[in-house]
PDB file of C-alpha atoms in Angstrom:
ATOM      1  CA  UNK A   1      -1.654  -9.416 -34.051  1.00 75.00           C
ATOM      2  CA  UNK A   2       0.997  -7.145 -33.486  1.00 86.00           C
ATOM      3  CA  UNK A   3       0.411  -2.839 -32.991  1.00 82.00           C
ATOM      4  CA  UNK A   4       0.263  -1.642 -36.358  1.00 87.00           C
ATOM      5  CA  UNK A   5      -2.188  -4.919 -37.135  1.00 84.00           C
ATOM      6  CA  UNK A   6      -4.508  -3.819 -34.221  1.00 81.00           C
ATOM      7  CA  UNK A   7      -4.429  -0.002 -35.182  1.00 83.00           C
ATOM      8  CA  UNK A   8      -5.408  -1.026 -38.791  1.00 84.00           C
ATOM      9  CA  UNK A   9      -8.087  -3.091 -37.891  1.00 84.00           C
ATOM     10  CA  UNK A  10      -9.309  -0.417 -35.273  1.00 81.00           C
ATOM     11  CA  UNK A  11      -9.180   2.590 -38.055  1.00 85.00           C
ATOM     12  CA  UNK A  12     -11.366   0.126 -40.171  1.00 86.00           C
ATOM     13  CA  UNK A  13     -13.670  -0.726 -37.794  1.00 84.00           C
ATOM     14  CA  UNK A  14     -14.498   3.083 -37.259  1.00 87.00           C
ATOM     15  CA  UNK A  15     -14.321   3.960 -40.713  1.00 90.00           C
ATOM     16  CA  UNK A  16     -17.363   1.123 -41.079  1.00 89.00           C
ATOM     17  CA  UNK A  17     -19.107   2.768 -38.280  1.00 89.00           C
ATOM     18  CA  UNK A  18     -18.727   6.379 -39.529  1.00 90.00           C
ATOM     19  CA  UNK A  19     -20.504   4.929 -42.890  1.00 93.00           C
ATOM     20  CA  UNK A  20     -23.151   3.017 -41.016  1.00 92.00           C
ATOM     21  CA  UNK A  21     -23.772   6.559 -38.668  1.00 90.00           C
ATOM     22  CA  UNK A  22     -24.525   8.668 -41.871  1.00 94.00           C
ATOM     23  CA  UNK A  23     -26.338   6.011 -43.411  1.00 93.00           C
ATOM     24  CA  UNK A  24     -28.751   5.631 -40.242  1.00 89.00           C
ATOM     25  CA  UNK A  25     -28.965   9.246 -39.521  1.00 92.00           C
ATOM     26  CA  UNK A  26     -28.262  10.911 -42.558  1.00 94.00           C
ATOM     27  CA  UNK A  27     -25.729  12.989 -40.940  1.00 93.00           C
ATOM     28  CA  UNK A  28     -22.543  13.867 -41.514  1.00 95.00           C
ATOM     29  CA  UNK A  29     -21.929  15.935 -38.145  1.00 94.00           C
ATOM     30  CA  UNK A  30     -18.370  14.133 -37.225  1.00 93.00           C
ATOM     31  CA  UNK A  31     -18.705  15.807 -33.646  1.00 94.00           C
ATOM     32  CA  UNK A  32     -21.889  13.991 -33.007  1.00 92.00           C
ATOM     33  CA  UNK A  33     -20.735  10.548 -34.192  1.00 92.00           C
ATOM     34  CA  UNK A  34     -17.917  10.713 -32.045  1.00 88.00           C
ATOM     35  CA  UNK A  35     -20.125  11.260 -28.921  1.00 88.00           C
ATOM     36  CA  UNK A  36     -22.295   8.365 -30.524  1.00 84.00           C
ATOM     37  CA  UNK A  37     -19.486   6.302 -31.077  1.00 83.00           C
ATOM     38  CA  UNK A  38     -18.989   3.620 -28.478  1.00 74.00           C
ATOM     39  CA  UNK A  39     -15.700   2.308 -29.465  1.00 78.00           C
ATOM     40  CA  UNK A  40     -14.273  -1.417 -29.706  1.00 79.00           C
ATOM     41  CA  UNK A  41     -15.020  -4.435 -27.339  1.00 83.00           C
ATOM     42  CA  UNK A  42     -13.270  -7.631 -26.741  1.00 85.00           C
ATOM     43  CA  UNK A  43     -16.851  -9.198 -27.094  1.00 88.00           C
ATOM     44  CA  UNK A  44     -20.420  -8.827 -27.197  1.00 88.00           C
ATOM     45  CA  UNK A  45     -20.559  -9.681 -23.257  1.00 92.00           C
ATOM     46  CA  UNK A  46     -18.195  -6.679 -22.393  1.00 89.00           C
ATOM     47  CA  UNK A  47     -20.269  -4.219 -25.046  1.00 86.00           C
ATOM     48  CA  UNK A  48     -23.563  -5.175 -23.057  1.00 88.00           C
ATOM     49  CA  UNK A  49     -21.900  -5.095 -19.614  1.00 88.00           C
ATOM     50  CA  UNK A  50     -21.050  -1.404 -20.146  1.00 85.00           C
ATOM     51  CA  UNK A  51     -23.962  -0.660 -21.752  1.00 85.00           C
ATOM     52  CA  UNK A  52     -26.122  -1.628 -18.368  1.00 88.00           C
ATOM     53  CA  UNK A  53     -23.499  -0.002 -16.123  1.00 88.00           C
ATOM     54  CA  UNK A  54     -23.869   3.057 -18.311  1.00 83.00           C
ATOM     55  CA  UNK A  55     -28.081   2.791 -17.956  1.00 86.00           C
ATOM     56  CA  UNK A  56     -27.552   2.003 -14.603  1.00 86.00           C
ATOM     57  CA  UNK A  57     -29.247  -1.286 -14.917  1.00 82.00           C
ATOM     58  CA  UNK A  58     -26.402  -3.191 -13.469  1.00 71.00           C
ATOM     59  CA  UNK A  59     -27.583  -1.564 -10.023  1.00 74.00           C
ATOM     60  CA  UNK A  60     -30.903  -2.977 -10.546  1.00 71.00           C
ATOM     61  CA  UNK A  61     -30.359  -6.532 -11.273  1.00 66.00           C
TER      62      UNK A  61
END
């Protein structure tokens, strides 16, 4: 996948979460889905790896 591939596929990918954050909230506050929004990972592994270093739980385990 070459740059302009992966910047398609990223401006989809947030476009599909921007619809999924007002359908969920009912909100169309673009400054608070962007603090929601937690971006792209490489895999579910890496998304749950920074989610417990962001909770802290990574220090607990």
């Amino acid at each position: 996948m070459n740059h302009e591939q992966a910047a398609d596929q990223a401006a989809r990918e947030t476009s599909i979460a921007w619809d999924a954050f007002q359908y969920w909230t009912g909100s169309q506050d673009v400054d608070r889905f962007h603090q929601a929004y937690l971006g792209r990972y490489r895999d579910r592994q890496a998304f749950g790896e920074q989610l417990l270093s962001e909770l802290g739980a990574d220090r607990r385990l």
